[in-house]
mmCIF file of C-alpha atoms in Angstrom:
data_model
loop_
_atom_site.group_PDB
_atom_site.id
_atom_site.type_symbol
_atom_site.label_atom_id
_atom_site.label_comp_id
_atom_site.label_asym_id
_atom_site.label_seq_id
_atom_site.Cartn_x
_atom_site.Cartn_y
_atom_site.Cartn_z
ATOM 1 C CA MET F 215 -55.003 -26.437 27.179
ATOM 2 C CA LYS F 216 -55.947 -24.136 25.037
ATOM 3 C CA ALA F 217 -59.227 -25.504 23.505
ATOM 4 C CA THR F 218 -59.332 -26.453 19.223
ATOM 5 C CA ALA F 219 -59.785 -27.765 16.337
ATOM 6 C CA ARG F 220 -60.263 -31.896 17.577
ATOM 7 C CA CYS F 221 -61.269 -34.614 15.483
ATOM 8 C CA THR F 222 -63.103 -38.096 17.241
ATOM 9 C CA ILE F 223 -62.721 -41.314 15.288
ATOM 10 C CA VAL F 224 -66.502 -42.072 17.012
ATOM 11 C CA PRO F 225 -69.214 -40.334 15.543
ATOM 12 C CA PRO F 226 -71.408 -38.003 17.610
ATOM 13 C CA TYR F 227 -74.473 -40.303 15.998
ATOM 14 C CA LEU F 228 -73.466 -44.054 17.401
ATOM 15 C CA LEU F 229 -73.003 -42.169 20.887
ATOM 16 C CA VAL F 230 -76.139 -40.194 20.966
ATOM 17 C CA ARG F 231 -77.722 -43.960 19.924
ATOM 18 C CA LEU F 232 -75.967 -45.198 22.870
ATOM 19 C CA ALA F 233 -76.549 -42.598 25.190
ATOM 20 C CA ARG F 234 -80.486 -43.083 24.585
ATOM 21 C CA LEU F 235 -80.305 -46.866 25.260
ATOM 22 C CA ASP F 236 -83.445 -48.055 27.893
ATOM 23 C CA ASP F 237 -81.651 -51.957 27.979
ATOM 24 C CA PRO F 238 -80.387 -52.496 31.700
ATOM 25 C CA ARG F 239 -78.473 -54.644 30.145
ATOM 26 C CA PHE F 240 -76.059 -51.632 28.440
ATOM 27 C CA ALA F 241 -76.873 -48.832 31.116
ATOM 28 C CA ALA F 242 -72.930 -49.077 31.498
ATOM 29 C CA ALA F 243 -72.084 -47.886 27.857
ATOM 30 C CA ALA F 244 -75.386 -45.599 28.250
ATOM 31 C CA GLU F 245 -73.418 -43.850 30.927
ATOM 32 C CA ALA F 246 -70.239 -43.843 29.086
ATOM 33 C CA ALA F 247 -71.663 -42.535 26.170
ATOM 34 C CA ARG F 248 -73.149 -39.905 27.838
ATOM 35 C CA GLN F 249 -70.179 -38.931 29.560
ATOM 36 C CA SER F 250 -68.573 -39.524 26.248
ATOM 37 C CA LEU F 251 -71.024 -36.174 24.430
ATOM 38 C CA LEU F 252 -70.499 -34.505 26.947
ATOM 39 C CA ARG F 253 -67.012 -34.730 26.872
ATOM 40 C CA ASP F 254 -66.789 -34.345 23.359
ATOM 41 C CA ILE F 255 -68.643 -30.313 22.806
ATOM 42 C CA PRO F 256 -65.591 -28.680 23.210
ATOM 43 C CA LEU F 257 -64.211 -30.406 20.938
ATOM 44 C CA ARG F 258 -67.154 -30.276 18.102
ATOM 45 C CA GLU F 259 -67.708 -26.572 18.911
ATOM 46 C CA HIS F 260 -64.011 -26.082 17.908
ATOM 47 C CA ARG F 261 -64.162 -28.217 15.177
ATOM 48 C CA ALA F 262 -65.125 -26.582 12.316
ATOM 49 C CA ALA F 263 -62.458 -23.430 13.400
ATOM 50 C CA ALA F 264 -59.074 -23.690 10.951
ATOM 51 C CA HIS F 265 -56.460 -25.758 13.507
ATOM 52 C CA PRO F 266 -54.020 -23.626 14.661
ATOM 53 C CA LEU F 267 -49.954 -23.956 13.827
ATOM 54 C CA PRO F 268 -49.410 -24.632 18.023
ATOM 55 C CA PRO F 269 -45.446 -22.262 17.833
ATOM 56 C CA ALA F 270 -44.130 -25.097 20.342
ATOM 57 C CA LEU F 271 -44.642 -27.429 17.622
ATOM 58 C CA ALA F 272 -42.265 -25.371 14.472
ATOM 59 C CA VAL F 273 -38.339 -26.746 14.712
ATOM 60 C CA ARG F 274 -36.451 -25.128 16.794
ATOM 61 C CA ALA F 275 -33.891 -22.718 15.336
ATOM 62 C CA GLY F 276 -30.340 -23.873 14.603
ATOM 63 C CA ALA F 277 -31.349 -27.530 15.653
ATOM 64 C CA ALA F 278 -29.436 -30.180 13.384
ATOM 65 C CA ARG F 279 -31.931 -33.161 12.875
ATOM 66 C CA GLN F 280 -32.349 -36.401 11.005
ATOM 67 C CA ARG F 281 -34.745 -35.857 8.349
ATOM 68 C CA GLY F 282 -37.447 -39.250 8.978
ATOM 69 C CA ARG F 283 -35.806 -39.594 12.378
ATOM 70 C CA ILE F 284 -39.023 -41.119 14.805
ATOM 71 C CA ASP F 285 -39.229 -39.103 18.436
ATOM 72 C CA ARG F 286 -42.152 -40.656 20.102
ATOM 73 C CA SER F 287 -43.662 -39.952 23.949
ATOM 74 C CA ILE F 288 -46.463 -41.960 25.279
ATOM 75 C CA TRP F 289 -48.052 -41.406 28.159
ATOM 76 C CA ASP F 290 -50.920 -41.823 30.680
ATOM 77 C CA ALA F 291 -53.246 -39.948 31.837
ATOM 78 C CA VAL F 292 -54.319 -42.818 34.393
ATOM 79 C CA GLY F 293 -58.026 -41.722 34.076
ATOM 80 C CA LEU F 294 -57.393 -38.475 34.320
ATOM 81 C CA GLU F 295 -58.686 -35.945 31.576
ATOM 82 C CA ARG F 296 -54.655 -33.286 31.997
ATOM 83 C CA LEU F 297 -52.882 -34.263 28.802
ATOM 84 C CA PRO F 298 -50.606 -34.868 28.283
ATOM 85 C CA GLY F 299 -50.602 -37.207 30.946
ATOM 86 C CA ARG F 300 -49.943 -38.007 34.673
ATOM 87 C CA LEU F 301 -46.863 -40.555 33.279
ATOM 88 C CA LEU F 302 -44.162 -40.109 31.018
ATOM 89 C CA ALA F 303 -44.438 -44.624 30.062
ATOM 90 C CA ARG F 304 -42.870 -44.295 27.095
ATOM 91 C CA ALA F 305 -40.363 -42.331 25.202
ATOM 92 C CA GLU F 306 -37.991 -43.253 21.734
ATOM 93 C CA GLY F 307 -35.599 -45.472 22.705
ATOM 94 C CA TRP F 308 -37.756 -47.454 26.189
ATOM 95 C CA PRO F 309 -38.193 -50.664 25.536
ATOM 96 C CA PRO F 310 -41.859 -51.986 25.601
ATOM 97 C CA THR F 311 -43.570 -52.403 28.713
ATOM 98 C CA SER F 312 -46.559 -54.189 30.287
ATOM 99 C CA ASP F 313 -48.996 -52.117 28.904
ATOM 100 C CA PRO F 314 -51.023 -53.623 25.942
ATOM 101 C CA ALA F 315 -52.132 -50.032 25.589
ATOM 102 C CA VAL F 316 -48.678 -47.897 25.957
ATOM 103 C CA ASN F 317 -46.892 -50.568 23.295
ATOM 104 C CA GLU F 318 -50.414 -50.854 20.584
ATOM 105 C CA ALA F 319 -49.690 -46.170 20.556
ATOM 106 C CA HIS F 320 -45.998 -46.137 20.392
ATOM 107 C CA ASP F 321 -46.284 -49.330 17.506
ATOM 108 C CA GLY F 322 -48.630 -47.635 15.948
ATOM 109 C CA LEU F 323 -47.135 -43.697 15.904
ATOM 110 C CA GLY F 324 -44.396 -45.265 14.368
ATOM 111 C CA GLU F 325 -46.118 -47.287 11.823
ATOM 112 C CA THR F 326 -47.594 -44.469 10.153
ATOM 113 C CA HIS F 327 -44.595 -42.149 10.603
ATOM 114 C CA THR F 328 -43.506 -45.302 8.649
ATOM 115 C CA LEU F 329 -45.389 -44.908 5.530
ATOM 116 C CA PHE F 330 -45.711 -41.536 4.780
ATOM 117 C CA TRP F 331 -42.062 -41.264 5.484
ATOM 118 C CA THR F 332 -41.150 -43.979 2.858
ATOM 119 C CA ARG F 333 -43.229 -43.609 0.413
ATOM 120 C CA PHE F 334 -44.064 -40.137 0.588
ATOM 121 C CA ALA F 335 -40.728 -38.449 1.509
ATOM 122 C CA ARG F 336 -43.181 -36.299 4.168
ATOM 123 C CA ASP F 337 -40.943 -36.337 7.416
ATOM 124 C CA SER F 338 -43.403 -35.962 10.117
ATOM 125 C CA ILE F 339 -46.794 -35.185 10.754
ATOM 126 C CA ASP F 340 -45.883 -31.740 9.778
ATOM 127 C CA ASP F 341 -42.823 -32.197 7.097
ATOM 128 C CA ARG F 342 -40.658 -30.651 9.711
ATOM 129 C CA GLY F 343 -39.474 -33.338 12.067
ATOM 130 C CA MET F 344 -43.074 -33.042 14.609
ATOM 131 C CA PRO F 345 -42.272 -34.969 17.481
ATOM 132 C CA LEU F 346 -45.272 -37.180 17.802
ATOM 133 C CA GLU F 347 -46.986 -37.666 21.411
ATOM 134 C CA ALA F 348 -50.391 -39.997 21.776
ATOM 135 C CA SER F 349 -52.191 -39.882 25.449
ATOM 136 C CA VAL F 350 -53.445 -43.091 27.240
ATOM 137 C CA HIS F 351 -55.982 -44.108 29.536
ATOM 138 C CA TYR F 352 -57.855 -40.738 28.787
ATOM 139 C CA GLY F 353 -60.859 -39.954 30.942
ATOM 140 C CA ARG F 354 -63.172 -42.960 32.764
ATOM 141 C CA LYS F 355 -64.160 -45.173 29.926
ATOM 142 C CA TYR F 356 -64.306 -42.946 27.495
ATOM 143 C CA ASP F 357 -65.672 -43.824 24.427
ATOM 144 C CA ASN F 358 -63.455 -42.219 21.571
ATOM 145 C CA ALA F 359 -59.983 -41.217 19.909
ATOM 146 C CA PHE F 360 -58.346 -37.971 18.813
ATOM 147 C CA TRP F 361 -56.737 -35.785 17.298
ATOM 148 C CA ASP F 362 -56.025 -32.731 19.395
ATOM 149 C CA GLY F 363 -54.147 -30.360 17.026
ATOM 150 C CA GLU F 364 -50.848 -31.232 18.705
ATOM 151 C CA ARG F 365 -51.487 -35.252 20.102
ATOM 152 C CA MET F 366 -53.465 -38.038 19.608
ATOM 153 C CA VAL F 367 -55.622 -38.556 22.991
ATOM 154 C CA PHE F 368 -57.263 -42.807 23.289
ATOM 155 C CA GLY F 369 -59.878 -43.945 26.117
ATOM 156 C CA ASP F 370 -60.142 -46.811 27.282
ATOM 157 C CA GLY F 371 -63.870 -47.599 25.865
ATOM 158 C CA ASP F 372 -66.720 -49.140 28.197
ATOM 159 C CA GLY F 373 -65.833 -52.431 27.887
ATOM 160 C CA GLN F 374 -69.547 -53.864 26.282
ATOM 161 C CA VAL F 375 -69.291 -52.155 23.209
ATOM 162 C CA PHE F 376 -65.620 -50.801 22.906
ATOM 163 C CA ASN F 377 -62.954 -52.105 23.307
ATOM 164 C CA ARG F 378 -59.944 -49.890 24.243
ATOM 165 C CA PHE F 379 -59.221 -47.606 20.727
ATOM 166 C CA THR F 380 -55.264 -48.120 20.446
ATOM 167 C CA LEU F 381 -56.388 -51.667 18.972
ATOM 168 C CA SER F 382 -57.127 -50.764 15.541
ATOM 169 C CA LEU F 383 -54.243 -49.501 14.224
ATOM 170 C CA THR F 384 -56.883 -47.962 10.648
ATOM 171 C CA VAL F 385 -57.532 -45.194 14.057
ATOM 172 C CA ILE F 386 -54.185 -44.329 15.409
ATOM 173 C CA GLY F 387 -53.616 -44.198 11.281
ATOM 174 C CA HIS F 388 -56.353 -42.546 11.130
ATOM 175 C CA GLU F 389 -56.223 -39.337 13.410
ATOM 176 C CA LEU F 390 -52.822 -39.242 12.630
ATOM 177 C CA THR F 391 -53.934 -37.706 9.286
ATOM 178 C CA HIS F 392 -56.084 -34.645 10.759
ATOM 179 C CA GLY F 393 -52.301 -33.505 11.777
ATOM 180 C CA VAL F 394 -51.234 -33.916 8.252
ATOM 181 C CA THR F 395 -54.326 -32.050 6.938
ATOM 182 C CA GLN F 396 -54.019 -29.621 10.258
ATOM 183 C CA HIS F 397 -50.397 -28.750 8.205
ATOM 184 C CA THR F 398 -50.910 -29.042 4.280
ATOM 185 C CA ALA F 399 -54.735 -28.243 2.753
ATOM 186 C CA ASN F 400 -56.503 -27.456 6.332
ATOM 187 C CA LEU F 401 -59.831 -28.021 5.854
ATOM 188 C CA THR F 402 -62.786 -26.677 7.110
ATOM 189 C CA TYR F 403 -63.939 -29.118 9.186
ATOM 190 C CA ALA F 404 -68.102 -28.578 8.699
ATOM 191 C CA GLY F 405 -70.128 -30.003 5.327
ATOM 192 C CA GLN F 406 -68.402 -31.762 2.414
ATOM 193 C CA SER F 407 -64.750 -30.261 2.698
ATOM 194 C CA GLY F 408 -65.347 -31.867 5.982
ATOM 195 C CA ALA F 409 -66.487 -35.425 4.635
ATOM 196 C CA VAL F 410 -63.282 -34.511 2.018
ATOM 197 C CA ASN F 411 -61.383 -34.333 5.828
ATOM 198 C CA GLU F 412 -63.027 -37.284 6.925
ATOM 199 C CA SER F 413 -61.970 -39.154 3.941
ATOM 200 C CA MET F 414 -58.589 -37.678 3.555
ATOM 201 C CA SER F 415 -57.559 -40.149 7.547
ATOM 202 C CA ASP F 416 -59.809 -43.243 6.743
ATOM 203 C CA VAL F 417 -57.998 -43.342 3.892
ATOM 204 C CA PHE F 418 -54.373 -43.004 5.399
ATOM 205 C CA GLY F 419 -55.307 -44.273 7.909
ATOM 206 C CA SER F 420 -56.459 -47.997 5.917
ATOM 207 C CA LEU F 421 -52.792 -46.905 3.719
ATOM 208 C CA VAL F 422 -50.981 -46.871 7.228
ATOM 209 C CA GLU F 423 -52.978 -51.069 8.100
ATOM 210 C CA GLN F 424 -52.137 -52.455 4.659
ATOM 211 C CA HIS F 425 -48.930 -51.664 4.273
ATOM 212 C CA ALA F 426 -47.528 -52.332 8.291
ATOM 213 C CA ARG F 427 -49.433 -55.771 7.285
ATOM 214 C CA GLY F 428 -47.836 -55.809 3.819
ATOM 215 C CA GLN F 429 -51.405 -55.818 2.044
ATOM 216 C CA ALA F 430 -52.251 -56.058 -0.619
ATOM 217 C CA THR F 431 -55.473 -53.858 -2.120
ATOM 218 C CA ALA F 432 -57.718 -57.137 -2.862
ATOM 219 C CA GLU F 433 -56.256 -58.867 0.795
ATOM 220 C CA ALA F 434 -57.268 -55.914 2.762
ATOM 221 C CA SER F 435 -60.165 -55.493 4.434
ATOM 222 C CA TRP F 436 -60.674 -51.674 4.118
ATOM 223 C CA LEU F 437 -62.305 -51.510 7.572
ATOM 224 C CA ILE F 438 -61.643 -48.790 10.122
ATOM 225 C CA GLY F 439 -62.016 -49.036 13.202
ATOM 226 C CA GLU F 440 -62.019 -52.937 12.589
ATOM 227 C CA GLY F 441 -61.592 -54.521 16.365
ATOM 228 C CA LEU F 442 -62.335 -51.745 18.219
ATOM 229 C CA PHE F 443 -66.658 -53.235 19.318
ATOM 230 C CA THR F 444 -67.136 -55.922 21.202
ATOM 231 C CA ASP F 445 -68.221 -59.162 20.441
ATOM 232 C CA GLN F 446 -71.494 -58.124 22.113
ATOM 233 C CA VAL F 447 -72.207 -56.003 19.134
ATOM 234 C CA GLN F 448 -73.238 -57.590 15.476
ATOM 235 C CA GLY F 449 -70.388 -55.337 13.290
ATOM 236 C CA ALA F 450 -67.025 -55.604 12.430
ATOM 237 C CA ALA F 451 -65.646 -51.685 12.480
ATOM 238 C CA LEU F 452 -66.835 -48.507 12.312
ATOM 239 C CA ARG F 453 -66.649 -47.938 8.537
ATOM 240 C CA SER F 454 -66.204 -50.020 5.310
ATOM 241 C CA MET F 455 -64.579 -48.225 2.483
ATOM 242 C CA LYS F 456 -65.504 -50.622 0.249
ATOM 243 C CA ALA F 457 -68.451 -51.012 1.061
ATOM 244 C CA PRO F 458 -69.627 -47.743 3.073
ATOM 245 C CA GLY F 459 -73.453 -49.135 4.718
ATOM 246 C CA THR F 460 -72.410 -52.631 5.395
ATOM 247 C CA ALA F 461 -70.177 -51.870 8.471
ATOM 248 C CA TYR F 462 -72.276 -53.217 11.253
ATOM 249 C CA ASN F 463 -75.567 -54.200 11.316
ATOM 250 C CA ASP F 464 -76.934 -54.317 15.738
ATOM 251 C CA ASP F 465 -79.604 -54.345 17.658
ATOM 252 C CA VAL F 466 -77.925 -52.045 19.358
ATOM 253 C CA LEU F 467 -76.392 -49.667 17.574
ATOM 254 C CA GLY F 468 -78.578 -49.759 14.058
ATOM 255 C CA LYS F 469 -76.837 -49.721 10.399
ATOM 256 C CA ASP F 470 -74.452 -48.330 9.064
ATOM 257 C CA PRO F 471 -75.924 -45.019 7.762
ATOM 258 C CA GLN F 472 -72.702 -44.079 5.308
ATOM 259 C CA PRO F 473 -74.169 -44.194 1.619
ATOM 260 C CA GLY F 474 -71.705 -44.818 -0.688
ATOM 261 C CA SER F 475 -72.800 -42.757 -3.779
ATOM 262 C CA MET F 476 -74.688 -39.596 -3.834
ATOM 263 C CA ALA F 477 -77.763 -41.061 -5.097
ATOM 264 C CA GLY F 478 -77.217 -41.923 -1.042
ATOM 265 C CA TYR F 479 -76.425 -38.261 0.250
ATOM 266 C CA ILE F 480 -77.436 -36.945 3.795
ATOM 267 C CA ASP F 481 -77.988 -33.687 3.987
ATOM 268 C CA THR F 482 -78.430 -33.021 7.051
ATOM 269 C CA GLU F 483 -76.882 -30.307 9.857
ATOM 270 C CA ASP F 484 -75.924 -33.118 12.631
ATOM 271 C CA ASP F 485 -72.619 -34.362 12.924
ATOM 272 C CA ASN F 486 -71.280 -31.209 11.311
ATOM 273 C CA GLY F 487 -72.768 -31.011 8.503
ATOM 274 C CA GLY F 488 -72.845 -34.935 7.747
ATOM 275 C CA VAL F 489 -68.788 -35.825 7.634
ATOM 276 C CA HIS F 490 -68.631 -38.943 8.742
ATOM 277 C CA LEU F 491 -71.810 -39.549 7.481
ATOM 278 C CA ASN F 492 -71.198 -38.207 3.903
ATOM 279 C CA SER F 493 -67.819 -39.097 3.511
ATOM 280 C CA GLY F 494 -68.372 -42.811 2.568
ATOM 281 C CA ILE F 495 -69.227 -41.521 -1.139
ATOM 282 C CA PRO F 496 -65.098 -39.934 -1.184
ATOM 283 C CA ASN F 497 -64.097 -43.496 0.441
ATOM 284 C CA ARG F 498 -65.636 -45.749 -2.309
ATOM 285 C CA ALA F 499 -64.051 -44.010 -5.139
ATOM 286 C CA PHE F 500 -60.918 -43.812 -3.335
ATOM 287 C CA TYR F 501 -61.490 -48.167 -3.101
ATOM 288 C CA LEU F 502 -62.437 -48.260 -6.460
ATOM 289 C CA VAL F 503 -59.490 -46.369 -8.276
ATOM 290 C CA ALA F 504 -57.002 -48.280 -5.719
ATOM 291 C CA GLU F 505 -59.174 -51.658 -7.388
ATOM 292 C CA ALA F 506 -58.456 -51.101 -10.530
ATOM 293 C CA LEU F 507 -54.525 -50.551 -10.671
ATOM 294 C CA GLY F 508 -54.851 -53.166 -7.988
ATOM 295 C CA GLY F 509 -51.292 -54.098 -6.290
ATOM 296 C CA ASN F 510 -50.992 -51.949 -3.466
ATOM 297 C CA ALA F 511 -52.905 -49.381 -2.572
ATOM 298 C CA TRP F 512 -50.586 -46.743 -1.380
ATOM 299 C CA GLU F 513 -48.281 -46.804 -4.164
ATOM 300 C CA ALA F 514 -50.122 -45.192 -7.515
ATOM 301 C CA PRO F 515 -53.573 -44.046 -5.184
ATOM 302 C CA GLY F 516 -52.124 -43.498 -2.212
ATOM 303 C CA GLN F 517 -49.995 -41.309 -4.246
ATOM 304 C CA ILE F 518 -52.621 -39.187 -6.112
ATOM 305 C CA TRP F 519 -54.654 -38.563 -2.882
ATOM 306 C CA TYR F 520 -51.415 -37.457 -1.185
ATOM 307 C CA ASP F 521 -50.131 -35.421 -3.873
ATOM 308 C CA THR F 522 -54.172 -33.633 -4.459
ATOM 309 C CA LEU F 523 -53.768 -32.924 -0.265
ATOM 310 C CA THR F 524 -50.429 -31.108 -0.474
ATOM 311 C CA GLY F 525 -50.078 -29.991 -3.578
ATOM 312 C CA GLY F 526 -52.646 -26.376 -2.947
ATOM 313 C CA ALA F 527 -55.459 -26.856 -5.170
ATOM 314 C CA LEU F 528 -57.725 -28.109 -2.390
ATOM 315 C CA GLY F 529 -59.236 -24.543 -0.885
ATOM 316 C CA ARG F 530 -60.701 -25.230 2.949
ATOM 317 C CA ARG F 531 -64.460 -24.833 1.910
ATOM 318 C CA VAL F 532 -63.253 -27.941 -1.508
ATOM 319 C CA ASP F 533 -66.685 -29.698 -2.233
ATOM 320 C CA PHE F 534 -66.922 -33.025 -3.377
ATOM 321 C CA ALA F 535 -67.134 -32.082 -7.228
ATOM 322 C CA GLY F 536 -63.850 -29.794 -6.762
ATOM 323 C CA PHE F 537 -62.249 -32.568 -4.749
ATOM 324 C CA ALA F 538 -62.871 -35.192 -7.632
ATOM 325 C CA ARG F 539 -60.883 -32.710 -10.191
ATOM 326 C CA ALA F 540 -58.277 -32.458 -7.942
ATOM 327 C CA THR F 541 -57.710 -35.963 -7.505
ATOM 328 C CA GLU F 542 -58.312 -36.089 -12.076
ATOM 329 C CA ALA F 543 -55.293 -33.073 -12.421
ATOM 330 C CA ALA F 544 -53.085 -34.729 -9.655
ATOM 331 C CA ALA F 545 -53.669 -37.731 -11.841
ATOM 332 C CA ALA F 546 -52.679 -36.815 -14.836
ATOM 333 C CA ALA F 547 -50.080 -34.598 -13.435
ATOM 334 C CA ARG F 548 -48.188 -37.716 -11.920
ATOM 335 C CA PHE F 549 -48.789 -40.379 -14.371
ATOM 336 C CA GLY F 550 -49.805 -38.204 -18.206
ATOM 337 C CA PRO F 551 -53.661 -37.105 -19.469
ATOM 338 C CA GLY F 552 -55.528 -40.642 -20.299
ATOM 339 C CA SER F 553 -52.759 -42.761 -18.068
ATOM 340 C CA ARG F 554 -54.027 -45.952 -16.524
ATOM 341 C CA GLU F 555 -53.628 -44.444 -13.168
ATOM 342 C CA HIS F 556 -55.744 -40.799 -15.007
ATOM 343 C CA ALA F 557 -58.763 -42.965 -16.699
ATOM 344 C CA ALA F 558 -58.475 -45.160 -12.650
ATOM 345 C CA VAL F 559 -59.946 -41.601 -11.038
ATOM 346 C CA ARG F 560 -62.070 -39.883 -14.162
ATOM 347 C CA SER F 561 -64.170 -43.475 -13.494
ATOM 348 C CA ALA F 562 -64.482 -43.914 -10.012
ATOM 349 C CA TRP F 563 -65.777 -40.393 -9.844
ATOM 350 C CA HIS F 564 -68.181 -41.203 -11.822
ATOM 351 C CA GLU F 565 -69.686 -44.128 -11.196
ATOM 352 C CA VAL F 566 -69.929 -42.054 -7.656
ATOM 353 C CA GLY F 567 -72.181 -39.778 -8.883
ATOM 354 C CA LEU F 568 -69.815 -37.122 -9.375
ATOM 355 C CA GLY F 569 -68.529 -37.515 -13.011
ATOM 356 C CA LEU F 570 -66.868 -33.864 -13.538
ATOM 357 C CA SER F 571 -64.363 -35.202 -15.888
ATOM 358 C CA LEU F 572 -61.348 -32.836 -16.790
ATOM 359 C CA PRO F 573 -60.623 -32.860 -20.564
ATOM 360 C CA ALA F 574 -57.875 -35.406 -21.104
ATOM 361 C CA ARG F 575 -54.958 -32.997 -21.679
ATOM 362 C CA ALA F 576 -52.090 -31.804 -19.811
ATOM 363 C CA PRO F 577 -52.890 -29.505 -16.570
ATOM 364 C CA SER F 578 -50.348 -26.808 -17.699
ATOM 365 C CA GLU F 579 -52.287 -26.597 -21.269
#
């Protein structure tokens, strides 16, 4: 498979910390992290490039199909690193298998498709009925999951620090949303635009889980990657949208470094310019909008963010201020200038240190 832009769920700084461990108790995890980083080097080298739209995914000319119909394929890589995999483990309409990773991937693709279709009338990742593919059991003790521009790929984790990556529905929704971003705003995966890219995936990954569980804003955990850590780690998840910086605090992994406002913004060349770090800022803004409006976050808040992502107003290198203005414009366009929804968006950005509010007037004026 040709190299293309891929987006992983576990940030490189976590794997680097694990790889440097000199503790015999975690020798296996340290080696797994080192091997995972080596596998991810080409991913990081290509992420900042534009995501190509593979010709193989184009809708077949003249093909008759029903919009909104899902088509899933789950492949088993059986510990190898060849994609899509050695065995077709489950296809659309097939019954569950005895392999939990296969079933979790199948169900997670389905829940993500359901959210985008039923709430936003989006016909799969590309809005043209793209088949959804996933590969499980990728590599040996691979500590990550990623979207490679064509499919989802899941590692099994090292068993000491990370469990299998199909366990978390937010991970599946997160990675598939990278595909939605690829086919819409196609945000550059570096710096603030990269952090917006990551945040979009966290937002819709969380919404996939909330929608599947029927959870209102107040009931949801707002955690990304809950269940990935084993019981040897003092941590709940990879990230918290509600309270960035609190997802874990562990002797091995350290403390969650995400900031929740511009006051803690991290200026770095690591992590593609801090894409997994500073994404905590727009993540927190989205949570604040959902908290202010109450009810279901996939309704007004999710619609505003979806309109922003797909509306054509975002430049590929948009910064946080530009993204904040675009969400305010989307809220005003859909719900009206000065509406409760518009006010919630303005207030949220102000709270995270980006109070660049639009005038309270219709965008067309």
